[in-house]
Coordinates of C-alpha atoms in Angstrom, one line a residue:
X15 CA 41.2 -48.6 17.6
X16 CA 37.9 -49.5 19.2
X17 CA 38.2 -46.5 21.6
X18 CA 38.8 -44.2 18.6
X19 CA 35.7 -45.5 16.8
X20 CA 33.6 -45.0 20.0
X21 CA 34.9 -41.5 20.4
X22 CA 34.1 -40.6 16.8
X23 CA 30.6 -42.0 17.2
X24 CA 30.0 -39.9 20.3
X25 CA 31.2 -36.7 18.4
X26 CA 28.9 -37.5 15.5
X27 CA 25.9 -38.1 17.8
X28 CA 26.5 -34.8 19.5
X29 CA 26.8 -33.0 16.2
X30 CA 23.5 -34.5 15.0
X31 CA 21.8 -33.5 18.3
X32 CA 23.0 -30.0 18.0
X33 CA 21.8 -29.8 14.4
X34 CA 18.4 -31.1 15.5
X35 CA 18.1 -28.5 18.2
X36 CA 19.1 -25.8 15.7
X37 CA 16.4 -26.8 13.3
X38 CA 13.8 -26.7 16.1
X39 CA 15.0 -23.2 17.1
X40 CA 14.6 -21.9 13.5
X41 CA 11.0 -23.2 13.2
X42 CA 10.0 -21.2 16.3
X43 CA 11.5 -17.9 15.1
X44 CA 15.0 -18.5 16.6
X45 CA 13.7 -18.4 20.1
X46 CA 16.2 -18.0 22.9
X47 CA 18.8 -16.1 20.9
X48 CA 20.8 -13.2 22.5
X49 CA 20.4 -11.1 19.4
X50 CA 17.6 -11.0 16.8
X51 CA 17.7 -9.5 13.3
X52 CA 14.4 -8.3 11.9
X53 CA 13.9 -7.2 8.3
X54 CA 11.4 -4.4 7.9
X55 CA 10.1 -4.1 4.4
X56 CA 7.8 -1.1 3.7
X57 CA 6.2 -0.5 0.3
X58 CA 6.2 3.3 0.4
X59 CA 6.9 6.2 2.6
X60 CA 3.8 8.0 4.0
X61 CA 2.4 8.7 7.5
X62 CA 0.1 5.7 7.8
X63 CA 2.7 3.1 6.9
X64 CA 5.3 5.0 8.9
X65 CA 3.0 4.9 11.9
X66 CA 2.4 1.2 11.5
X67 CA 6.2 0.5 11.6
X68 CA 6.6 2.6 14.7
X69 CA 3.7 0.7 16.4
X70 CA 5.3 -2.6 15.5
X71 CA 8.7 -1.6 17.0
X72 CA 7.0 -0.2 20.2
X73 CA 5.1 -3.4 20.8
X74 CA 8.3 -5.5 20.5
X75 CA 10.1 -3.0 22.9
X76 CA 7.3 -3.4 25.4
X77 CA 7.8 -7.1 25.3
X78 CA 11.5 -6.9 25.9
X79 CA 12.8 -6.9 22.4
X80 CA 14.7 -3.6 22.3
X81 CA 16.6 -2.1 19.4
X82 CA 20.3 -1.7 20.2
X83 CA 20.2 -4.3 22.9
X84 CA 18.8 -7.6 21.7
X85 CA 17.3 -6.5 18.4
X86 CA 18.8 -5.1 15.2
X87 CA 16.4 -3.8 12.5
X88 CA 17.1 -3.7 8.8
X89 CA 14.6 -1.2 7.4
X90 CA 14.1 -1.1 3.6
X91 CA 11.7 1.1 1.7
X92 CA 10.5 -0.1 -1.7
X93 CA 9.6 3.5 -2.8
X94 CA 6.3 2.2 -4.2
X95 CA 8.2 0.1 -6.8
X96 CA 7.0 -3.5 -7.1
X97 CA 10.3 -4.7 -8.4
X98 CA 12.1 -3.4 -5.2
X99 CA 9.8 -5.4 -3.0
X100 CA 11.2 -8.7 -4.4
X101 CA 14.8 -7.5 -4.2
X102 CA 14.3 -6.5 -0.5
X103 CA 12.7 -9.8 0.4
X104 CA 15.3 -11.9 -1.3
X105 CA 18.1 -9.9 0.5
X106 CA 16.4 -10.6 3.8
X107 CA 16.4 -14.3 3.1
X108 CA 20.0 -14.2 2.1
X109 CA 20.9 -12.3 5.3
X110 CA 19.0 -15.0 7.3
X111 CA 16.9 -12.6 9.3
X112 CA 15.0 -14.1 12.2
X113 CA 11.7 -12.5 11.2
X114 CA 10.3 -10.3 8.4
X115 CA 7.8 -7.4 9.0
X116 CA 6.0 -6.7 5.8
X117 CA 4.2 -3.3 5.7
X118 CA 1.6 -3.2 2.9
X119 CA 0.3 -5.8 0.5
X120 CA 3.0 -5.8 -2.2
X121 CA 5.8 -6.1 0.4
X122 CA 3.9 -9.0 2.1
X123 CA 3.4 -10.9 -1.2
X124 CA 7.1 -10.4 -2.1
X125 CA 8.2 -11.7 1.3
X126 CA 6.0 -14.8 1.1
X127 CA 7.3 -15.5 -2.5
X128 CA 10.8 -15.3 -1.2
X129 CA 10.5 -17.7 1.8
X130 CA 8.3 -20.3 3.3
X131 CA 10.6 -20.8 6.3
X132 CA 11.3 -17.4 7.9
X133 CA 8.3 -16.1 10.0
X134 CA 6.5 -13.2 8.3
X135 CA 4.2 -10.7 10.1
X136 CA 2.3 -8.3 7.8
X137 CA 0.2 -5.2 8.4
X138 CA -1.6 -2.6 6.3
X139 CA -2.9 -5.4 4.1
X140 CA -6.5 -4.9 2.8
X141 CA -7.4 -8.4 1.6
X142 CA -4.9 -11.0 2.9
X143 CA -7.0 -13.9 1.5
X144 CA -7.5 -12.4 -1.9
X145 CA -3.8 -11.5 -2.1
X146 CA -3.0 -15.2 -1.5
X147 CA -1.2 -14.6 1.8
X148 CA -3.5 -16.7 4.0
X149 CA -6.3 -19.2 3.3
X150 CA -8.6 -17.5 5.8
X151 CA -8.3 -15.2 8.8
X152 CA -8.4 -18.1 11.2
X153 CA -6.2 -20.2 8.9
X154 CA -2.9 -18.2 8.5
X155 CA 0.0 -19.7 6.5
X156 CA 2.7 -21.9 7.8
X157 CA 5.0 -18.9 8.3
X158 CA 2.8 -15.9 7.8
X159 CA 0.1 -13.9 9.7
X160 CA -0.6 -10.3 10.6
X161 CA -3.2 -7.5 10.7
X162 CA -5.5 -6.1 8.0
X163 CA -6.3 -2.5 7.5
X164 CA -9.8 -3.3 6.0
X165 CA -12.4 -2.9 8.8
X166 CA -15.6 -4.3 7.3
X167 CA -17.6 -1.1 8.1
X168 CA -15.0 1.6 7.2
X169 CA -15.7 2.1 3.5
X170 CA -19.5 1.9 4.0
X171 CA -19.5 4.6 6.6
X172 CA -17.5 7.0 4.3
X173 CA -19.5 6.3 1.2
X174 CA -22.8 6.7 3.1
X175 CA -21.6 10.0 4.4
X176 CA -20.5 11.2 0.9
X177 CA -23.8 10.4 -0.7
X178 CA -26.3 11.1 2.2
X179 CA -24.6 14.2 3.8
X180 CA -22.6 15.7 1.0
X181 CA -25.0 14.7 -1.8
X182 CA -22.4 13.2 -4.1
X183 CA -23.9 11.5 -7.1
X184 CA -20.6 11.0 -9.0
X185 CA -17.6 9.8 -7.0
X186 CA -14.1 9.9 -8.5
X187 CA -11.8 7.2 -7.3
X188 CA -8.0 7.5 -7.9
X189 CA -6.1 4.2 -7.5
X190 CA -3.2 2.2 -8.7
X191 CA -4.5 -0.8 -10.7
X192 CA -1.3 -2.6 -9.9
X193 CA -2.1 -2.7 -6.2
X194 CA -4.3 -5.7 -5.4
X195 CA -5.7 -4.0 -2.2
X196 CA -6.9 -1.1 -4.3
X197 CA -8.7 -3.3 -6.8
X198 CA -10.6 -4.9 -3.9
X199 CA -11.6 -1.5 -2.5
X200 CA -12.7 -0.2 -5.9
X201 CA -15.2 -3.0 -6.2
X202 CA -16.5 -2.3 -2.8
X203 CA -16.9 1.4 -3.4
X204 CA -18.7 0.7 -6.7
X205 CA -21.2 -1.6 -4.9
X206 CA -21.8 0.8 -2.1
X207 CA -22.2 3.8 -4.4
X208 CA -24.6 2.0 -6.6
X209 CA -26.7 1.0 -3.5
X210 CA -26.9 4.7 -2.7
X211 CA -27.8 5.8 -6.2
X212 CA -24.4 7.1 -7.1
X213 CA -21.8 6.2 -9.7
X214 CA -18.0 5.8 -9.7
X215 CA -15.7 7.6 -12.1
X216 CA -12.3 5.8 -12.2
X217 CA -8.9 7.5 -12.5
X218 CA -6.2 4.8 -12.7
X219 CA -2.5 5.5 -12.2
X220 CA 0.7 3.4 -12.1
X221 CA 3.2 5.7 -10.5
X222 CA 3.0 8.6 -8.0
X223 CA 4.1 11.0 -10.7
X224 CA 0.7 10.5 -12.4
X225 CA -1.4 11.3 -9.4
X226 CA -1.9 15.0 -10.0
X227 CA -2.9 14.5 -13.6
X228 CA -5.4 11.8 -12.5
X229 CA -7.0 14.3 -10.0
X230 CA -7.2 17.0 -12.6
X231 CA -8.9 14.6 -15.0
X232 CA -11.8 14.3 -12.6
X233 CA -12.5 18.1 -12.5
X234 CA -16.0 18.8 -13.8
X235 CA -16.8 15.1 -13.9
X236 CA -17.4 14.3 -10.2
X237 CA -19.0 15.7 -7.1
X238 CA -16.4 14.3 -4.8
X239 CA -13.2 12.3 -4.8
X240 CA -12.4 9.2 -2.8
X241 CA -8.8 7.9 -2.3
X242 CA -8.7 4.3 -0.9
X243 CA -5.8 3.0 1.2
X244 CA -3.7 3.0 -2.0
X245 CA 0.0 3.3 -1.2
X246 CA 1.0 4.9 -4.5
X247 CA -1.7 7.6 -4.4
X248 CA -1.4 8.3 -0.7
X249 CA 2.4 8.8 -1.0
X250 CA 1.5 11.7 -3.4
X251 CA -1.7 12.8 -1.6
X252 CA -0.7 16.5 -1.6
X253 CA -1.2 16.6 -5.3
X254 CA -4.8 15.5 -4.9
X255 CA -5.4 17.9 -2.1
X256 CA -4.1 20.9 -4.2
X257 CA -6.6 20.0 -6.9
X258 CA -9.4 19.5 -4.4
X259 CA -8.8 22.8 -2.7
X260 CA -8.3 24.7 -5.9
X261 CA -11.5 23.4 -7.6
X262 CA -13.6 23.0 -4.4
X263 CA -14.1 19.3 -4.8
X264 CA -14.6 17.5 -1.5
X265 CA -11.9 14.9 -0.9
X266 CA -12.5 11.8 1.2
X267 CA -9.9 9.1 2.1
X268 CA -9.6 5.6 3.4
X269 CA -7.6 6.3 6.6
X270 CA -7.2 8.9 9.4
X271 CA -3.6 9.9 8.7
X272 CA -4.5 11.0 5.2
X273 CA -7.6 12.9 6.5
X274 CA -5.3 14.9 8.7
X275 CA -3.2 15.9 5.7
X276 CA -6.2 17.7 4.1
X277 CA -9.2 15.5 3.3
X278 CA -12.8 16.3 4.5
X279 CA -13.3 13.0 6.3
X280 CA -12.3 9.4 6.7
X281 CA -13.7 6.4 8.6
X282 CA -10.8 4.7 10.0
X283 CA -8.4 3.9 12.8
X284 CA -4.8 4.6 13.7
X285 CA -2.2 2.6 11.7
X286 CA 0.0 2.8 14.7
X287 CA -2.5 0.5 16.5
X288 CA -2.5 -2.2 13.8
X289 CA 1.3 -2.0 13.7
X290 CA 1.3 -2.5 17.5
X291 CA -1.0 -5.5 17.1
X292 CA 1.4 -7.0 14.6
X293 CA 4.4 -6.3 16.9
X294 CA 2.7 -8.4 19.7
X295 CA 2.4 -11.3 17.2
X296 CA 6.1 -11.0 16.4
X297 CA 6.9 -11.1 20.1
X298 CA 5.0 -14.3 20.5
X299 CA 7.0 -15.9 17.7
X300 CA 10.4 -14.6 18.7
X301 CA 9.7 -15.8 22.3
X302 CA 9.0 -19.3 21.0
X303 CA 5.4 -19.2 22.5
X304 CA 3.7 -19.6 19.1
X305 CA 4.3 -20.1 15.4
X306 CA 2.8 -17.9 12.8
X307 CA 0.4 -20.6 11.8
X308 CA -1.1 -20.5 15.3
X309 CA -1.9 -16.8 15.3
X310 CA -5.1 -15.7 13.4
X311 CA -5.1 -12.6 11.3
X312 CA -6.6 -9.6 13.2
X313 CA -8.9 -6.7 12.3
X314 CA -8.4 -3.2 13.5
X315 CA -9.8 -3.0 17.0
X316 CA -11.5 0.4 16.6
X317 CA -13.3 2.5 14.0
X318 CA -14.1 6.3 14.0
X319 CA -15.6 8.6 11.4
X320 CA -13.6 11.8 11.7
X321 CA -14.2 15.2 9.9
X322 CA -11.5 17.7 9.2
X323 CA -13.1 21.1 9.6
X324 CA -10.3 23.1 8.0
X325 CA -10.2 20.8 4.9
X326 CA -14.0 20.9 4.6
X327 CA -13.9 24.7 4.5
X328 CA -11.1 24.7 1.9
X329 CA -13.1 22.4 -0.3
X330 CA -16.4 24.2 -0.1
X331 CA -18.2 21.9 2.4
X332 CA -20.4 23.5 5.0
X333 CA -19.8 21.7 8.3
X334 CA -23.0 20.8 10.2
X335 CA -22.6 20.5 14.0
X336 CA -25.2 17.8 14.0
X337 CA -22.5 15.6 12.3
X338 CA -20.9 15.5 15.7
X339 CA -23.6 13.1 16.9
X340 CA -22.1 10.2 14.9
X341 CA -18.6 11.5 14.1
X342 CA -15.6 13.3 15.7
X343 CA -14.2 16.6 14.5
X344 CA -10.5 17.0 13.8
X345 CA -9.1 20.5 14.3
X346 CA -5.4 21.3 14.1

């Protein structure tokens, strides 16, 4: 009987030891596993967010986490629907993914609401502090960190160009009031425009289907249109471009991918790059080298004012070669 009790005790001790090891592995992003499952939640489908996702995956691949070998991705697109972000995040938690990559503010907020345990890496987030994702850039959350798409000089360079070089006195801004990142940018644009002697005319929307009507509502009321890094508007940007081309209203945007689609200019960076930065963070977590709480939020590492000559011509803007002293020209 004594031998049986001793054997049972040994089994229980071993089980507790294994359970303890399992808990430690989870807190470090399930380091040391042969196969990882990563949930990719993207708020909308458009070139910038798509590029960020590709950059994220490439960084992980470069660090040895290869799709089809030791990584399986579950990609989910919320189709710019806030309700979908919560459903996607909760499904990832139910599936017990090893890490969540949240692309854009609504997806990141939904992911953090769904779990305080699974590591979350975000990107394409304009104001991670204001959105409640982190306390400060150097104080990320217990299970969340990432990269922001809000370079401190980006909006200023664009608004300065619009007012000083184009002569815009009334700037129309199309945005989704339901996107926290857009509200932050609207306040910044208003402040910068006022400092330059210009005014902002707002055109608020709630769905991508309303974007063209919003653009048309600005005709005759503004000298130029500015579209921030608003996912709902950017997903339907061609509607704005058609109005801008047809009515000869210069269109400016908050990032380079949208500029290439048909806007006069943007001061920005490549979303692929901030996605890549986020992927490197994820690799650190999956490798067990760091926890999310130990990785500060990062800014984009580069910033360029780029002018689309073809779009400028279509929207009645005479391109000055002197602009090339402080900007780059984009030609298809």
